[in-house]
Coordinates of C-alpha atoms in Angstrom, one line a residue:
M149 CA 3.6 -110.9 185.8
Y150 CA -0.1 -111.3 186.4
I151 CA -2.0 -111.9 183.2
S152 CA -5.1 -110.1 184.5
E153 CA -5.1 -106.5 185.7
L154 CA -7.1 -107.7 188.7
G155 CA -4.6 -110.4 189.5
E156 CA -2.7 -108.4 192.2
L157 CA -6.0 -107.5 193.9
W158 CA -7.2 -111.1 193.8
H159 CA -3.8 -112.3 195.1
R160 CA -3.6 -109.8 198.0
S161 CA -7.1 -110.8 199.2
R162 CA -6.1 -114.4 200.0
V163 CA -3.2 -116.4 201.3
A164 CA -0.4 -117.3 198.9
P165 CA -0.9 -120.9 197.7
D166 CA 1.7 -123.6 198.3
I167 CA 1.2 -124.8 194.7
V168 CA 0.6 -123.5 191.3
H169 CA -3.2 -123.5 191.4
L170 CA -4.7 -124.0 188.0
D171 CA -7.8 -125.8 189.1
S172 CA -10.6 -123.2 189.7
A173 CA -13.1 -125.3 187.8
A174 CA -12.8 -127.8 190.6
A175 CA -12.6 -125.3 193.5
S176 CA -11.2 -121.8 193.7
R177 CA -9.3 -120.4 196.6
S178 CA -11.5 -118.4 199.0
S179 CA -10.4 -115.0 200.1
D180 CA -9.3 -114.1 203.7
A181 CA -12.6 -112.2 204.1
V182 CA -14.7 -115.2 203.1
I183 CA -12.8 -117.4 205.5
A184 CA -13.1 -114.8 208.3
E185 CA -16.9 -114.6 207.8
V186 CA -17.3 -118.4 207.9
T187 CA -15.1 -118.6 211.0
A188 CA -16.8 -115.7 212.8
H189 CA -20.2 -117.4 212.4
L190 CA -18.8 -120.7 213.8
W191 CA -17.7 -118.8 216.8
R192 CA -21.1 -117.2 217.1
E193 CA -22.7 -120.6 217.1
S194 CA -20.4 -121.7 219.9
A195 CA -21.1 -118.6 221.9
R196 CA -24.8 -118.2 221.4
G197 CA -26.1 -121.6 220.2
A198 CA -26.3 -122.6 216.6
Y199 CA -30.1 -121.9 216.2
V200 CA -29.9 -118.6 217.9
A201 CA -26.9 -117.6 215.7
A202 CA -28.8 -118.7 212.6
E203 CA -31.8 -116.5 213.6
Q204 CA -29.5 -113.5 213.8
T205 CA -28.2 -114.0 210.2
S206 CA -31.4 -113.3 208.3
E207 CA -30.4 -109.9 207.0
R208 CA -27.0 -111.4 205.8
L209 CA -28.7 -114.2 204.0
D210 CA -31.3 -112.0 202.5
R211 CA -28.6 -109.8 201.0
A212 CA -26.8 -113.0 199.7
R213 CA -30.1 -113.9 197.9
R214 CA -30.5 -110.4 196.5
D215 CA -26.9 -110.3 195.2
L216 CA -27.1 -113.8 193.7
A217 CA -30.5 -113.2 192.1
A218 CA -29.1 -110.1 190.4
M219 CA -26.4 -112.2 188.8
I220 CA -28.9 -114.5 187.1
G221 CA -31.8 -112.1 186.5
H222 CA -34.2 -113.6 189.0
Q223 CA -36.0 -112.4 192.1
P224 CA -34.5 -113.0 195.6
G225 CA -37.6 -114.8 196.7
G226 CA -36.9 -117.5 194.2
I227 CA -33.5 -118.4 195.7
A228 CA -33.0 -121.5 197.8
F229 CA -29.7 -122.7 199.2
R230 CA -28.5 -126.3 198.9
E231 CA -25.3 -128.2 199.6
S232 CA -24.1 -128.3 196.0
A233 CA -25.2 -128.0 192.4
L234 CA -25.9 -131.7 192.2
S235 CA -28.0 -131.5 195.4
A236 CA -29.9 -128.7 193.8
L237 CA -30.7 -130.8 190.7
R238 CA -31.8 -133.7 192.9
A239 CA -34.1 -131.4 194.9
L240 CA -35.5 -129.9 191.7
L241 CA -36.3 -133.3 190.2
T242 CA -37.9 -134.4 193.4
Y243 CA -40.3 -131.5 193.8
W244 CA -40.9 -130.5 190.2
N245 CA -44.2 -131.8 188.8
M246 CA -42.8 -133.6 185.8
P247 CA -44.8 -136.4 184.1
L248 CA -43.6 -140.0 184.2
S249 CA -41.2 -140.7 181.4
A250 CA -40.6 -137.1 180.8
T251 CA -38.5 -136.0 177.8
V252 CA -35.5 -133.8 178.3
W253 CA -33.2 -132.4 175.7
V254 CA -29.6 -131.7 176.8
C255 CA -26.4 -130.3 175.3
P256 CA -23.9 -132.7 173.8
T257 CA -21.5 -131.5 176.6
E258 CA -23.9 -132.5 179.4
Y259 CA -22.3 -133.4 182.7
G260 CA -22.4 -137.2 183.3
P261 CA -23.8 -137.1 186.8
N262 CA -26.7 -134.9 185.6
L263 CA -27.5 -137.6 183.0
D264 CA -27.5 -140.2 185.8
Q265 CA -30.1 -138.2 187.7
F266 CA -32.4 -138.1 184.6
E267 CA -32.0 -141.7 183.8
R268 CA -32.7 -142.9 187.3
R269 CA -36.1 -141.2 187.1
G270 CA -36.8 -142.8 183.7
Y271 CA -36.6 -139.6 181.7
S272 CA -36.0 -139.9 178.0
V273 CA -32.8 -138.0 177.2
H274 CA -31.9 -136.6 173.8
A275 CA -28.9 -134.5 172.8
M276 CA -29.5 -131.3 170.9
P277 CA -27.6 -131.0 167.6
S278 CA -24.1 -129.7 167.3
T279 CA -22.3 -129.0 164.1
D280 CA -19.0 -127.4 164.8
G281 CA -17.2 -130.4 166.4
T282 CA -17.0 -128.8 169.9
G283 CA -20.3 -129.9 171.3
R284 CA -21.8 -126.4 171.1
V285 CA -25.5 -126.5 170.3
N286 CA -26.5 -125.5 166.8
T287 CA -29.3 -123.1 167.5
D288 CA -30.5 -123.0 163.9
A289 CA -31.1 -126.8 163.9
L290 CA -32.7 -126.5 167.4
E291 CA -35.1 -123.9 166.2
N292 CA -36.1 -126.2 163.4
M293 CA -36.6 -129.2 165.7
L294 CA -38.8 -127.2 168.1
Q295 CA -41.2 -126.6 165.2
F296 CA -42.1 -130.3 165.1
E297 CA -41.4 -131.6 168.6
Q298 CA -41.3 -130.2 172.1
P299 CA -39.6 -131.9 175.1
D300 CA -41.0 -131.5 178.6
F301 CA -38.0 -129.3 179.3
I302 CA -34.5 -128.4 178.1
H303 CA -31.5 -128.7 180.4
V304 CA -28.5 -126.6 179.5
C305 CA -25.1 -127.3 181.1
H306 CA -23.9 -123.7 180.4
I307 CA -20.3 -124.7 180.6
G308 CA -19.5 -128.4 180.9
S309 CA -17.1 -130.2 183.1
H310 CA -15.1 -131.7 180.3
S311 CA -14.4 -128.6 178.2
G312 CA -14.4 -124.8 178.2
I313 CA -17.1 -124.5 175.6
V314 CA -19.8 -121.9 176.4
Q315 CA -23.2 -122.9 175.3
P316 CA -25.5 -120.2 173.8
A317 CA -27.8 -120.5 176.8
A318 CA -29.7 -117.2 176.2
K319 CA -30.5 -118.1 172.6
I320 CA -31.6 -121.6 173.6
V321 CA -33.9 -120.1 176.2
E322 CA -35.3 -117.7 173.6
L323 CA -36.1 -120.5 171.1
A324 CA -37.4 -122.8 173.8
H325 CA -39.8 -120.2 175.3
R326 CA -41.0 -119.3 171.8
A327 CA -42.1 -123.0 171.6
G328 CA -43.5 -123.0 175.1
V329 CA -40.7 -125.2 176.6
A330 CA -39.2 -124.5 180.0
V331 CA -35.4 -124.3 180.4
V332 CA -33.2 -125.3 183.3
V333 CA -29.6 -124.1 183.4
D334 CA -26.7 -125.8 185.2
A335 CA -24.6 -122.7 186.0
A336 CA -22.0 -124.5 188.2
Q337 CA -19.1 -123.7 185.9
A338 CA -20.6 -120.6 184.4
I339 CA -21.6 -118.3 187.2
G340 CA -18.8 -115.9 188.0
Q341 CA -17.1 -116.2 184.6
V342 CA -19.9 -115.7 182.0
D343 CA -23.2 -113.8 182.0
C344 CA -25.8 -116.1 183.6
A345 CA -28.8 -113.7 183.2
T346 CA -30.2 -115.9 180.3
G347 CA -33.9 -115.7 181.0
A348 CA -34.0 -119.4 182.1
D349 CA -36.8 -120.7 184.2
I350 CA -34.6 -122.4 186.7
V351 CA -30.9 -121.9 187.4
Y352 CA -28.7 -123.8 189.8
G353 CA -25.1 -123.8 190.7
T354 CA -22.4 -123.9 193.4
S355 CA -20.3 -121.6 195.5
R356 CA -16.9 -123.2 195.3
K357 CA -15.9 -122.7 191.7
W358 CA -15.5 -119.3 189.9
L359 CA -17.3 -117.4 192.8
A360 CA -14.5 -118.6 195.1
G361 CA -16.9 -119.3 198.0
P362 CA -16.7 -122.2 200.5
R363 CA -17.4 -125.8 199.6
G364 CA -20.6 -127.4 200.8
V365 CA -23.0 -124.6 199.5
G366 CA -25.0 -124.4 196.4
F367 CA -28.2 -122.8 195.2
I368 CA -31.2 -123.1 193.0
S369 CA -33.3 -120.2 191.7
V370 CA -36.8 -120.5 190.3
R371 CA -38.1 -117.6 188.2
D372 CA -41.9 -118.1 188.7
D373 CA -44.2 -119.8 191.2
S374 CA -44.1 -123.3 189.6
L375 CA -41.9 -124.4 192.6
H376 CA -41.7 -123.1 196.1
P377 CA -38.1 -122.5 197.2
V378 CA -38.9 -123.1 200.8
E379 CA -39.7 -126.7 199.8
I380 CA -36.3 -127.1 198.0
E381 CA -34.1 -125.4 200.6
S382 CA -32.3 -127.9 202.9
S383 CA -33.3 -127.3 206.5
E384 CA -30.1 -128.8 208.0
A385 CA -28.0 -125.9 206.9
F386 CA -24.3 -124.9 206.8
I387 CA -25.2 -121.4 207.8
A388 CA -21.5 -120.3 208.1
G389 CA -21.0 -121.5 204.5
R390 CA -24.0 -119.6 203.2
I391 CA -22.7 -116.4 204.8
G392 CA -19.3 -117.0 203.2
F393 CA -21.0 -117.6 199.9
G394 CA -22.7 -114.3 200.1
T395 CA -19.4 -112.6 201.0
A396 CA -17.7 -114.2 197.9
V397 CA -20.5 -112.9 195.6
Q398 CA -20.2 -109.4 197.1
E399 CA -16.5 -109.4 196.6
L400 CA -16.8 -110.5 192.9
Q401 CA -19.4 -107.8 192.4
S402 CA -17.1 -105.2 193.9
Y403 CA -14.5 -105.9 191.1
G404 CA -17.2 -105.4 188.5
L405 CA -18.8 -108.5 187.0
E406 CA -18.3 -107.5 183.4
R407 CA -14.7 -106.7 184.0
V408 CA -14.1 -110.1 185.8
R409 CA -15.7 -111.9 182.9
R410 CA -13.7 -110.0 180.3
E411 CA -10.4 -110.7 182.1
L412 CA -11.2 -114.4 182.7
A413 CA -11.9 -114.8 179.0
A414 CA -8.5 -113.1 178.2
I415 CA -6.8 -115.5 180.6
G416 CA -8.4 -118.4 178.7
E417 CA -7.2 -117.1 175.4
Y418 CA -3.7 -116.5 176.8
T419 CA -3.6 -120.0 178.2
R420 CA -4.7 -121.7 175.0
T421 CA -2.1 -119.7 173.0
R422 CA 0.7 -120.6 175.4
L423 CA -0.1 -124.3 175.7
D424 CA -1.3 -125.4 172.3
G425 CA 1.1 -127.9 170.8
V426 CA 3.4 -128.0 173.8
G427 CA 4.7 -131.6 174.1
S428 CA 2.2 -132.6 171.4
W429 CA -0.7 -131.7 173.7
E430 CA -3.5 -130.0 171.7
V431 CA -6.0 -127.4 172.9
V432 CA -9.6 -128.5 172.3
E433 CA -11.4 -125.2 172.5
P434 CA -11.2 -122.4 169.9
V435 CA -8.5 -120.0 171.1
D436 CA -11.0 -117.1 171.6
E437 CA -13.6 -119.2 173.5
P438 CA -14.9 -116.7 176.2
S439 CA -14.1 -118.8 179.2
A440 CA -11.1 -119.4 181.4
I441 CA -11.2 -123.2 181.1
T442 CA -8.8 -124.8 178.7
T443 CA -8.6 -128.5 178.0
L444 CA -5.7 -130.3 176.4
A445 CA -6.0 -133.5 174.4
P446 CA -3.1 -135.8 175.0
P447 CA -0.3 -136.7 172.5
P448 CA -1.0 -139.5 170.0
G449 CA -1.0 -142.9 171.4
W450 CA -1.8 -141.9 175.0
Q451 CA -4.5 -143.8 176.9
D452 CA -6.9 -142.4 179.5
S453 CA -4.8 -143.8 182.3
D454 CA -1.8 -141.9 180.9
V455 CA -3.7 -138.6 181.3
A456 CA -4.6 -139.5 184.8
A457 CA -1.0 -140.3 185.5
A458 CA 0.1 -136.9 184.0
R459 CA -2.3 -135.1 186.4
E460 CA -0.7 -136.9 189.3
A461 CA 2.8 -136.2 188.1
L462 CA 2.0 -132.5 187.8
R463 CA 0.5 -132.5 191.3
S464 CA 3.7 -134.1 192.7
R465 CA 5.6 -131.3 191.1
G466 CA 3.5 -128.6 192.6
I467 CA 1.0 -127.9 189.8
L468 CA -2.7 -128.5 190.4
V469 CA -4.9 -129.3 187.4
T470 CA -7.8 -131.8 186.7
C471 CA -7.9 -134.9 184.7
G472 CA -11.1 -134.5 182.7
D473 CA -12.3 -138.1 182.6
A474 CA -14.6 -139.2 179.8
W475 CA -17.5 -139.8 182.3
R476 CA -17.8 -136.0 182.7
A477 CA -19.3 -135.8 179.2
P478 CA -20.4 -139.2 178.0
L479 CA -22.6 -137.9 175.2
A480 CA -19.6 -136.2 173.5
G481 CA -17.7 -139.5 173.1
E482 CA -14.5 -137.9 174.1
R483 CA -11.4 -139.3 175.8
S484 CA -9.8 -137.9 178.9
V485 CA -8.2 -134.5 178.8
L486 CA -6.2 -132.3 181.1
R487 CA -8.3 -129.4 182.3
I488 CA -6.5 -126.1 183.1
S489 CA -8.6 -123.5 184.9
P490 CA -6.6 -120.5 186.3
H491 CA -8.4 -117.7 188.1
L492 CA -7.6 -113.9 188.1
D493 CA -4.3 -114.3 190.0
V494 CA -2.6 -116.5 187.4
E495 CA 0.9 -115.4 186.4
D496 CA 2.6 -116.1 183.1
T497 CA 5.3 -118.0 185.0
H498 CA 2.6 -120.4 186.2
L499 CA 1.8 -121.4 182.6
D500 CA 5.5 -121.5 181.8
D501 CA 6.0 -123.9 184.6
L502 CA 3.1 -126.1 183.3
A503 CA 4.5 -126.0 179.8
R504 CA 7.9 -127.0 180.9
E505 CA 6.5 -130.0 182.8
L506 CA 4.4 -131.1 179.9
L507 CA 7.5 -131.1 177.7
S508 CA 9.5 -133.1 180.2
M509 CA 7.0 -136.0 180.7
G510 CA 8.2 -137.9 177.7
W511 CA 5.5 -140.6 177.6

């Protein structure tokens, strides 16, 4: 039985997987329509020439920008395509006029490779305060801090790579703007499963996760004219992938974005309830956290290498999950976890299969 009411529709729109796919936070499965659009453009490139075919896609790509901009509350003219979320961040930091030794405040759940990008440029990085033990930013404490000090910008990893905690991005933006501070939001794990119209100055993300578009496509969106998207957009383009990205966004919108978000949150709650305590694995997030990502802390005495081995053992048994290594959130000081991230087509039997395997491992 599908946990989501949209599960059957989601399932029918794509090929049946060979595995139990519980890894949408890494890469979701694209629909038949997305794959068909990507393939059709590759055929057009072969028949007409790649650059001619690209010239004939302008309307398709313009619509993709409009649809994507609507999801984040920006204007289509501010959208630039990149190869990935990390590529988008690199481009932003290259073209943005930041002072030397800029100061950036980040969430305690900040993605490790993002921190690497800041540190390579000599930025001074500080974690915003958290008080509930999950890494969620304490906005009351942040408001107080902003009265006495302002960073050059705040970077919000809306949902991290190491947990399913949803940061209060809209409230952070509100407080930062009141203090005259710009906010950049990494929406890679957020767009498609939570509301990303936060009012942030810059938003970037990727196609392949909750939007279920193709790999190799990302985006960055700038709210005002502080940056020119044409400078940021990569000229050597995977046009077929961008078309597929637009198709994936349109498909998700056809389901109703609010309904999708609601049902993904319900899937997350069901997953946490079903798996907490199984085989002494403990759910990290609050049970009602409004995301579909669940992370499991390992049984007492386990090492990080044991968690990685558990992931490989599950894969060998036909269940796809991620080992959330500690490098994904180094500021949180956490150890490795198992990350479970089903999409709309998850069935209760899939989670039963996972629970049974966790019980049988016996490490």
